[in-house]
Short mmCIF file of C-alpha atoms and ligand atoms in Angstrom, two decimals:
data_model
loop_
_atom_site.label_atom_id
_atom_site.label_comp_id
_atom_site.label_asym_id
_atom_site.label_seq_id
_atom_site.Cartn_x
_atom_site.Cartn_y
_atom_site.Cartn_z
CA MET A 1 0.01 0.05 -0.01
CA ILE A 2 2.79 2.52 0.89
CA GLN A 3 4.55 1.68 -2.52
CA VAL A 4 1.37 2.64 -4.40
CA GLN A 5 0.83 5.94 -2.46
CA LEU A 6 4.36 6.79 -2.56
CA GLU A 7 4.39 6.34 -6.34
CA GLU A 8 1.26 8.52 -6.52
CA VAL A 9 2.82 11.37 -4.48
CA ARG A 10 5.95 11.19 -6.59
CA SER A 11 4.14 11.46 -9.81
CA GLN A 12 2.10 14.42 -8.50
CA ILE A 13 5.33 16.08 -7.50
CA LYS A 14 6.63 15.61 -11.03
CA GLU A 15 3.46 16.58 -12.81
CA THR A 16 3.08 19.82 -10.80
CA ALA A 17 6.83 20.69 -11.15
CA TYR A 18 6.61 20.40 -14.97
CA LYS A 19 3.46 22.34 -14.95
CA VAL A 20 5.20 25.41 -13.43
CA ASN A 21 8.50 24.81 -15.45
CA ARG A 22 10.37 23.52 -12.50
CA ASN A 23 12.74 20.57 -12.21
CA PRO A 24 11.19 17.89 -10.01
CA GLU A 25 14.69 17.02 -8.77
CA ASP A 26 14.78 20.41 -7.08
CA ILE A 27 11.98 19.14 -4.79
CA THR A 28 12.74 16.71 -1.93
CA LEU A 29 9.95 14.60 -0.49
CA ILE A 30 10.10 14.32 3.29
CA ALA A 31 8.11 11.37 4.34
CA VAL A 32 6.54 12.32 7.75
CA SER A 33 6.67 9.09 9.73
CA LYS A 34 5.61 10.42 13.05
CA THR A 35 3.30 8.08 14.99
CA TYR A 36 4.15 5.32 12.48
CA PRO A 37 6.32 2.23 13.71
CA ALA A 38 9.79 1.49 12.48
CA SER A 39 8.47 -1.33 10.27
CA VAL A 40 6.58 1.21 8.12
CA ILE A 41 9.67 3.24 7.84
CA GLU A 42 11.58 0.18 6.67
CA GLU A 43 8.88 -0.44 4.00
CA ALA A 44 9.31 3.18 2.82
CA ILE A 45 13.15 2.78 2.61
CA ALA A 46 12.61 -0.28 0.52
CA ASN A 47 10.71 1.91 -1.75
CA GLY A 48 13.38 4.49 -2.11
CA CYS A 49 12.58 6.90 0.71
CA MET A 50 15.71 8.66 2.12
CA ASP A 51 14.25 11.57 4.10
CA PHE A 52 12.05 11.22 7.16
CA GLY A 53 10.25 13.79 9.17
CA GLU A 54 9.44 13.44 12.97
CA ASN A 55 8.05 15.93 15.33
CA HIS A 56 8.92 14.53 18.83
CA VAL A 57 12.68 14.25 19.93
CA GLN A 58 12.03 11.06 22.03
CA GLU A 59 10.23 9.22 19.06
CA LEU A 60 12.94 10.44 16.79
CA CYS A 61 15.71 9.14 19.03
CA GLN A 62 13.99 5.74 19.25
CA LYS A 63 13.57 5.50 15.52
CA ILE A 64 17.14 6.48 14.90
CA GLU A 65 18.02 3.54 17.26
CA SER A 66 15.86 0.98 15.41
CA ILE A 67 16.44 1.83 11.80
CA ASN A 68 19.85 0.63 10.60
CA THR A 69 19.80 2.13 7.17
CA PRO A 70 21.55 5.60 7.02
CA VAL A 71 18.64 7.70 6.19
CA LYS A 72 18.29 11.46 6.61
CA TRP A 73 16.25 12.51 9.71
CA HIS A 74 14.33 15.81 9.81
CA LEU A 75 12.90 17.37 12.96
CA ILE A 76 9.78 19.19 11.86
CA GLY A 77 8.03 19.82 15.17
CA HIS A 78 8.48 22.32 17.95
CA LEU A 79 11.73 21.63 19.81
CA GLN A 80 11.98 22.42 23.55
CA THR A 81 15.27 23.93 24.70
CA ASN A 82 15.93 21.26 27.21
CA LYS A 83 15.77 18.48 24.58
CA VAL A 84 18.31 19.96 22.21
CA LYS A 85 21.17 18.11 23.63
CA TYR A 86 19.61 14.78 22.61
CA ILE A 87 19.33 15.36 19.06
CA ILE A 88 22.40 17.45 18.07
CA GLY A 89 24.39 15.65 15.48
CA LYS A 90 21.56 13.27 14.55
CA THR A 91 19.59 15.36 12.21
CA GLU A 92 19.95 16.34 8.68
CA LEU A 93 17.95 19.44 9.20
CA ILE A 94 15.81 21.08 11.94
CA HIS A 95 12.96 22.67 10.19
CA SER A 96 11.48 24.26 13.42
CA LEU A 97 13.80 27.04 14.72
CA ASP A 98 11.15 29.23 16.27
CA SER A 99 12.97 31.28 18.91
CA LEU A 100 16.35 32.98 19.48
CA ARG A 101 16.53 31.10 22.91
CA LEU A 102 16.31 27.80 21.07
CA ALA A 103 18.94 29.02 18.56
CA GLU A 104 21.32 29.92 21.45
CA GLU A 105 21.00 26.28 22.85
CA ILE A 106 21.47 24.72 19.37
CA GLU A 107 24.57 27.00 18.97
CA LYS A 108 25.88 25.91 22.38
CA GLN A 109 25.33 22.26 22.02
CA SER A 110 26.68 22.13 18.49
CA ALA A 111 29.84 23.99 19.56
CA LYS A 112 30.25 21.41 22.35
CA LYS A 113 30.24 18.67 19.79
CA GLY A 114 32.42 20.67 17.23
CA ILE A 115 29.70 20.42 14.56
CA ILE A 116 27.57 22.88 12.62
CA THR A 117 23.72 22.21 12.87
CA ARG A 118 21.70 22.99 9.69
CA VAL A 119 18.39 24.53 10.36
CA LEU A 120 15.34 26.25 8.78
CA VAL A 121 13.72 29.32 10.40
CA GLU A 122 9.99 28.60 11.05
CA VAL A 123 7.80 31.47 10.15
CA ASN A 124 4.11 31.68 11.33
CA VAL A 125 2.92 33.40 8.07
CA ALA A 126 -0.83 32.98 8.92
CA GLU A 127 -0.10 34.34 12.48
CA GLU A 128 -2.06 31.61 13.96
CA ALA A 129 -2.18 31.82 17.75
CA SER A 130 -1.93 27.93 18.01
CA LYS A 131 1.31 27.81 15.91
CA TYR A 132 5.01 28.28 16.62
CA GLY A 133 7.27 30.37 14.44
CA PHE A 134 8.44 34.07 13.91
CA LYS A 135 6.16 36.62 12.39
CA ILE A 136 7.27 37.66 8.84
CA GLU A 137 8.28 41.28 9.97
CA GLU A 138 10.54 39.80 12.71
CA VAL A 139 12.56 37.51 10.40
CA ILE A 140 15.24 39.76 9.08
CA GLU A 141 16.21 40.91 12.43
CA VAL A 142 16.42 37.42 13.54
CA MET A 143 18.60 36.57 10.54
CA LYS A 144 20.99 39.17 11.58
CA GLN A 145 21.45 37.45 14.93
CA LEU A 146 21.53 34.04 13.47
CA ASN A 147 24.27 35.19 11.02
CA GLU A 148 26.46 35.60 13.93
CA MET A 149 26.20 32.09 15.14
CA SER A 150 29.10 29.98 13.93
CA HIS A 151 27.64 26.61 14.77
CA ILE A 152 24.35 27.20 13.15
CA LYS A 153 23.75 27.19 9.35
CA VAL A 154 20.51 28.70 8.28
CA GLU A 155 19.55 26.99 5.00
CA GLY A 156 16.07 28.48 4.35
CA LEU A 157 12.57 28.83 5.71
CA MET A 158 9.64 26.68 6.75
CA THR A 159 6.01 27.26 7.44
CA VAL A 160 3.09 25.20 8.60
CA ALA A 161 -0.08 26.47 6.87
CA PRO A 162 -3.48 26.01 8.38
CA PHE A 163 -5.63 22.99 7.55
CA VAL A 164 -8.14 24.08 5.08
CA GLU A 165 -10.69 22.37 2.93
CA ASN A 166 -9.66 23.98 -0.27
CA PRO A 167 -5.82 24.08 -0.51
CA GLU A 168 -6.09 27.06 -2.84
CA GLU A 169 -6.67 29.05 0.35
CA ASN A 170 -3.07 28.44 1.32
CA ARG A 171 -1.56 29.83 -1.93
CA THR A 172 -0.98 33.30 -0.55
CA ILE A 173 0.78 31.92 2.55
CA PHE A 174 3.26 29.99 0.35
CA ARG A 175 3.67 32.96 -1.86
CA GLU A 176 4.50 35.09 1.14
CA LEU A 177 7.11 32.86 2.39
CA TYR A 178 8.75 32.75 -1.00
CA ARG A 179 8.83 36.56 -1.16
CA LEU A 180 10.41 36.60 2.35
CA SER A 181 13.08 34.38 1.15
CA VAL A 182 13.72 36.88 -1.82
CA ASP A 183 14.01 39.66 0.65
CA ILE A 184 16.38 37.82 2.83
CA GLN A 185 18.61 36.94 -0.08
CA LYS A 186 18.91 40.63 -0.91
CA GLN A 187 20.42 41.38 2.53
CA LYS A 188 23.37 39.17 1.49
CA PHE A 189 24.14 37.69 4.87
CA ASP A 190 27.29 35.67 4.57
CA ASN A 191 26.09 32.87 6.77
CA ILE A 192 22.44 32.58 5.69
CA SER A 193 21.04 30.82 2.72
CA THR A 194 17.54 30.69 1.58
CA ASN A 195 17.89 27.81 -0.81
CA ILE A 196 15.27 25.53 1.17
CA LEU A 197 11.69 26.38 1.46
CA SER A 198 9.93 23.77 3.39
CA MET A 199 6.16 24.20 2.85
CA GLY A 200 3.34 22.02 1.86
CA MET A 201 1.73 18.97 3.57
CA SER A 202 -0.55 16.09 2.23
CA ASN A 203 -3.44 18.40 1.61
CA ASP A 204 -1.65 21.33 -0.14
CA TYR A 205 1.80 20.23 -1.37
CA LYS A 206 0.94 20.76 -5.03
CA ILE A 207 0.10 24.28 -4.37
CA ALA A 208 3.23 24.70 -2.39
CA ILE A 209 5.33 23.36 -5.19
CA GLU A 210 3.65 25.85 -7.58
CA GLU A 211 4.73 28.63 -5.19
CA GLY A 212 8.29 27.49 -4.93
CA ALA A 213 8.58 24.79 -2.32
CA THR A 214 11.82 22.83 -2.49
CA MET A 215 10.91 20.50 0.51
CA VAL A 216 7.40 19.11 0.97
CA ARG A 217 6.40 17.29 4.17
CA VAL A 218 3.91 14.60 3.35
CA GLY A 219 2.61 12.14 5.98
CA SER A 220 -0.90 10.84 5.64
CA ALA A 221 -0.92 10.87 1.72
CA ILE A 222 1.89 8.26 2.00
CA PHE A 223 1.21 6.28 5.18
CA GLY A 224 -2.55 6.68 5.69
CA ASN A 225 -4.35 8.28 8.59
CA ARG A 226 -2.43 8.57 11.91
CA ASP A 227 -3.74 6.79 15.07
CA TYR A 228 -2.91 9.39 17.81
CA SER A 229 -4.66 7.17 20.50
CA LYS A 230 -1.42 5.12 20.94
CA HIS A 231 0.69 8.16 21.58
CA HIS A 232 1.22 10.64 24.35
C1 PLP B 301 2.42 16.09 10.73
C2 PLP B 301 3.17 17.07 9.91
C3 PLP B 301 3.19 17.04 8.69
C4 PLP B 301 2.57 16.05 7.69
O1 PLP B 301 1.18 16.18 7.80
P1 PLP B 301 0.20 15.30 6.74
O2 PLP B 301 -0.95 16.09 6.74
O3 PLP B 301 -0.04 13.98 7.35
O4 PLP B 301 0.95 15.18 5.48
C5 PLP B 301 3.89 18.01 8.05
N1 PLP B 301 4.62 19.12 8.67
C6 PLP B 301 4.49 19.08 10.10
C7 PLP B 301 5.15 20.20 10.73
C8 PLP B 301 3.79 18.14 10.66
O5 PLP B 301 3.70 18.13 12.20
#
């Protein structure tokens, strides 16, 4: 079942990319495996998935332990400062840098290990009270500060759009994140890149690709509906 759904998502990504004259290879599919067991991840790996997204540190650490194949792990959920020490050095990319306090802790723990941690700055474009992330108008100032942190490498931006019936409703959100990335580029910070735009989930990844997403985070369209009753 995963194979079929994975093929479907991949072909939609391709089709959408061609539609807007983009190269599908510039779009990375992150398979969001949160709440799914390691066996499901193994099945996705067997079908060519290399990038997985998790939103809890503990679950991520358990899965890293149980999966022997060297895949790329993406932390996509809110990261508490006191948990940073458990994941530094284990992630391909942290998508959810949402406060300067968190940045300082990532800087500190990365320096301790002598590594540079790659992150995306999370932006709450829709300014939903229930969501994490900086406001659009804060981001340039935040980048100035992150630019000074030598053990953090900002690779781009991430946003979580609201759940909407009609994904078209999220188009302006994706467009605003793209525009913000262009504005940041113009500042020519030496330690800040905006190459990655992580936006779009099962419901709206096609719209996000049309608006410039380079990473889409897709869970249920690949793995089916999640069962939260077994968690937390
Ligand atoms: C769960 C989650 C996703 C994937 O959601 P689906 O609707 O299942 O595709 C993407 N991004 C974040 C931040 C998530 O928490």
